[in-house]
XYZ file of C-alpha atoms in Angstrom:
230
model
C 106.098 96.830 95.399
C 108.701 99.539 94.925
C 112.252 98.303 95.377
C 115.210 100.687 95.329
C 118.557 98.901 95.264
C 122.037 100.408 95.797
C 121.113 103.745 94.259
C 123.910 106.234 93.543
C 123.363 109.809 92.395
C 125.854 112.553 91.632
C 125.507 116.301 91.126
C 128.671 117.009 89.195
C 131.500 115.646 91.328
C 129.400 115.621 94.490
C 127.892 112.286 95.462
C 124.343 112.900 96.668
C 123.100 109.316 97.173
C 125.348 106.508 98.352
C 124.079 102.991 97.773
C 120.539 103.692 98.972
C 118.225 100.675 99.249
C 114.635 100.556 100.517
C 111.207 99.095 99.762
C 107.614 100.366 99.766
C 104.826 97.811 99.897
C 101.144 98.100 98.936
C 98.966 99.104 101.861
C 101.906 100.299 103.920
C 103.588 103.635 104.639
C 107.347 104.104 104.463
C 108.624 107.293 106.099
C 111.971 108.655 104.920
C 113.367 110.970 107.585
C 116.408 113.188 107.814
C 117.642 116.715 108.288
C 117.783 119.257 105.462
C 120.323 118.459 102.768
C 120.772 114.735 103.426
C 119.357 113.649 100.045
C 115.696 112.890 100.787
C 114.256 114.990 97.966
C 116.983 113.860 95.572
C 116.017 110.267 96.310
C 112.362 110.982 95.564
C 113.268 112.786 92.339
C 115.405 109.810 91.337
C 112.533 107.408 91.986
C 110.303 109.609 89.841
C 112.887 109.799 87.051
C 113.610 113.493 87.458
C 117.264 112.779 88.271
C 119.466 110.368 86.327
C 121.079 107.845 88.654
C 124.690 106.756 88.275
C 124.224 103.268 89.687
C 121.736 100.882 91.221
C 118.203 100.040 90.154
C 114.564 100.951 90.726
C 111.848 98.370 90.194
C 108.106 98.899 90.472
C 105.665 96.002 90.446
C 108.441 93.743 89.170
C 109.373 96.032 86.276
C 112.752 97.746 86.014
C 111.964 101.455 85.633
C 115.481 102.779 86.274
C 115.759 104.351 82.810
C 112.113 105.216 82.189
C 111.232 108.914 81.729
C 108.992 110.544 84.369
C 105.857 110.472 82.197
C 106.161 106.708 81.753
C 106.572 106.225 85.493
C 103.418 108.254 86.070
C 101.538 106.086 83.570
C 102.901 103.018 85.370
C 101.040 104.101 88.503
C 103.463 106.332 90.418
C 102.127 109.615 91.786
C 104.386 112.373 93.065
C 103.744 115.414 95.247
C 106.978 117.421 95.231
C 108.343 119.562 98.011
C 106.946 123.055 97.526
C 103.790 121.618 95.856
C 104.522 123.097 92.390
C 100.916 123.818 91.560
C 100.123 126.150 88.650
C 99.280 129.471 90.339
C 97.445 131.036 87.388
C 95.310 127.978 86.616
C 92.065 127.282 88.441
C 91.739 124.357 90.823
C 89.775 122.508 88.135
C 92.519 123.130 85.565
C 95.271 122.132 88.005
C 93.534 118.836 88.660
C 92.979 118.167 84.972
C 96.696 118.528 84.189
C 97.212 115.160 85.913
C 94.803 113.381 83.576
C 97.532 113.163 80.930
C 98.809 110.146 82.880
C 95.331 108.607 83.175
C 93.480 106.475 80.593
C 91.931 108.327 77.664
C 88.629 109.968 78.589
C 89.357 109.955 82.327
C 87.861 112.642 84.534
C 88.799 114.009 87.917
C 87.757 111.251 90.376
C 84.953 112.180 92.748
C 87.069 110.730 95.569
C 89.398 113.738 95.291
C 86.530 115.997 96.384
C 85.423 113.547 99.061
C 88.916 113.591 100.542
C 89.376 117.352 100.122
C 85.931 119.053 100.107
C 87.508 122.522 99.950
C 88.611 121.825 96.388
C 85.016 121.391 95.217
C 84.064 124.678 96.872
C 86.821 126.627 95.090
C 86.928 124.923 91.687
C 87.175 128.182 89.744
C 89.588 129.882 92.113
C 93.178 130.227 90.935
C 95.702 127.969 92.599
C 97.870 130.898 93.621
C 94.980 132.406 95.606
C 94.756 129.424 97.959
C 96.358 129.209 101.392
C 99.425 127.019 101.820
C 97.352 124.227 103.313
C 94.791 124.390 100.538
C 97.572 124.326 97.944
C 98.947 121.179 99.546
C 95.528 119.553 99.380
C 95.350 120.545 95.720
C 98.794 119.071 95.048
C 97.810 115.751 96.640
C 94.439 115.765 94.884
C 96.145 116.415 91.555
C 98.464 113.428 92.076
C 95.451 111.228 92.882
C 93.732 112.149 89.612
C 95.967 109.702 87.742
C 94.843 106.854 90.056
C 98.348 105.955 91.281
C 99.181 102.747 93.130
C 102.297 104.322 94.654
C 102.195 107.850 96.070
C 105.363 109.787 96.916
C 104.833 112.746 99.259
C 107.812 115.058 99.796
C 107.336 116.946 103.078
C 103.553 117.419 102.823
C 103.367 119.155 106.232
C 105.907 121.872 105.442
C 104.439 125.288 106.297
C 100.954 123.868 106.907
C 98.600 124.808 109.746
C 97.905 122.058 112.335
C 94.248 121.522 111.383
C 95.157 120.726 107.763
C 98.072 118.544 108.872
C 95.500 116.369 110.650
C 93.395 116.209 107.473
C 96.440 115.216 105.409
C 97.364 112.513 107.932
C 93.816 111.143 107.715
C 93.996 111.016 103.919
C 97.405 109.312 103.908
C 96.176 106.687 106.343
C 93.040 106.098 104.266
C 94.972 105.708 101.011
C 97.251 103.089 102.528
C 94.839 101.172 104.765
C 91.624 101.339 102.732
C 92.893 101.765 99.181
C 95.958 99.504 99.490
C 98.245 102.183 98.091
C 101.990 102.110 98.705
C 103.048 105.406 100.306
C 106.505 106.944 100.555
C 106.382 109.867 102.970
C 109.344 112.240 103.290
C 109.413 114.132 106.569
C 111.663 116.087 108.884
C 109.268 115.780 111.816
C 109.472 112.450 113.573
C 106.212 112.860 115.511
C 104.092 113.132 112.361
C 105.855 110.238 110.651
C 105.722 108.034 113.753
C 101.929 108.270 113.871
C 101.574 107.006 110.307
C 104.558 104.922 109.280
C 104.820 101.156 109.150
C 108.530 101.399 108.428
C 111.123 104.150 108.709
C 114.342 104.950 106.874
C 116.598 107.656 108.347
C 119.060 109.298 105.948
C 122.378 110.873 106.863
C 124.711 112.364 104.208
C 123.092 110.526 101.325
C 122.991 107.125 103.037
C 120.413 105.096 104.933
C 121.699 105.191 108.497
C 118.753 103.432 110.142
C 115.996 101.349 108.562
C 113.324 99.026 109.904
C 109.803 98.630 111.227
C 108.617 101.779 112.962
C 107.519 99.828 116.030
C 110.948 98.245 116.446
C 113.282 101.216 115.913
C 115.048 102.824 118.853
C 113.344 106.211 119.190
C 116.371 107.720 120.926
C 118.628 106.644 118.052
C 116.221 108.061 115.484
C 115.992 111.400 117.243
C 119.766 111.567 117.583
C 120.196 111.179 113.814
C 117.593 113.865 113.164
C 119.196 116.432 115.461
C 122.951 115.884 115.066
């Protein structure tokens, strides 16, 4: 289980996260919602160790990882797909996928499941990442994260700028990873409809704080939508 407790984060004098607490459990999907600029991506970067927190703690599978560097968190079983994908545009699909093997056991290869989940990647193995469509790049980014065999997968706005047909494919993969693989998923989204279809629990952020948090089936939809549109 991932447990984030009373997390504070500053950018200079500006406080970006204010006592944020949440949990992500194996086999379940946590959706973190909020408008632009409320701290969603900063929270994900803090969980991944890409931002140094000023207070609070992050534990993963009972281990305090608050001060661990990002590479150690990846080796501990945390996968991360950042907003904007951040693939390597001049590397081939094969090479992009292999970059993630640094966090896998020695001698590991790209899992065949990556190509089962995203068949287009097998078809274009030698094509450069920058030549792919936005949706294909997102599939590559998720596939790359899966190469390290994570037990927790953080997805920062995976539907951003993606065509509807690929959004459906990504939703199918997310559901499979949680339900069939028992993976803990943290899904950052702006769009409530997409998150509502997948999430077991929802956290809504406003100005760096968790304004609403609970089981997706029990939250007041009107209240959620109000926080996302104000």
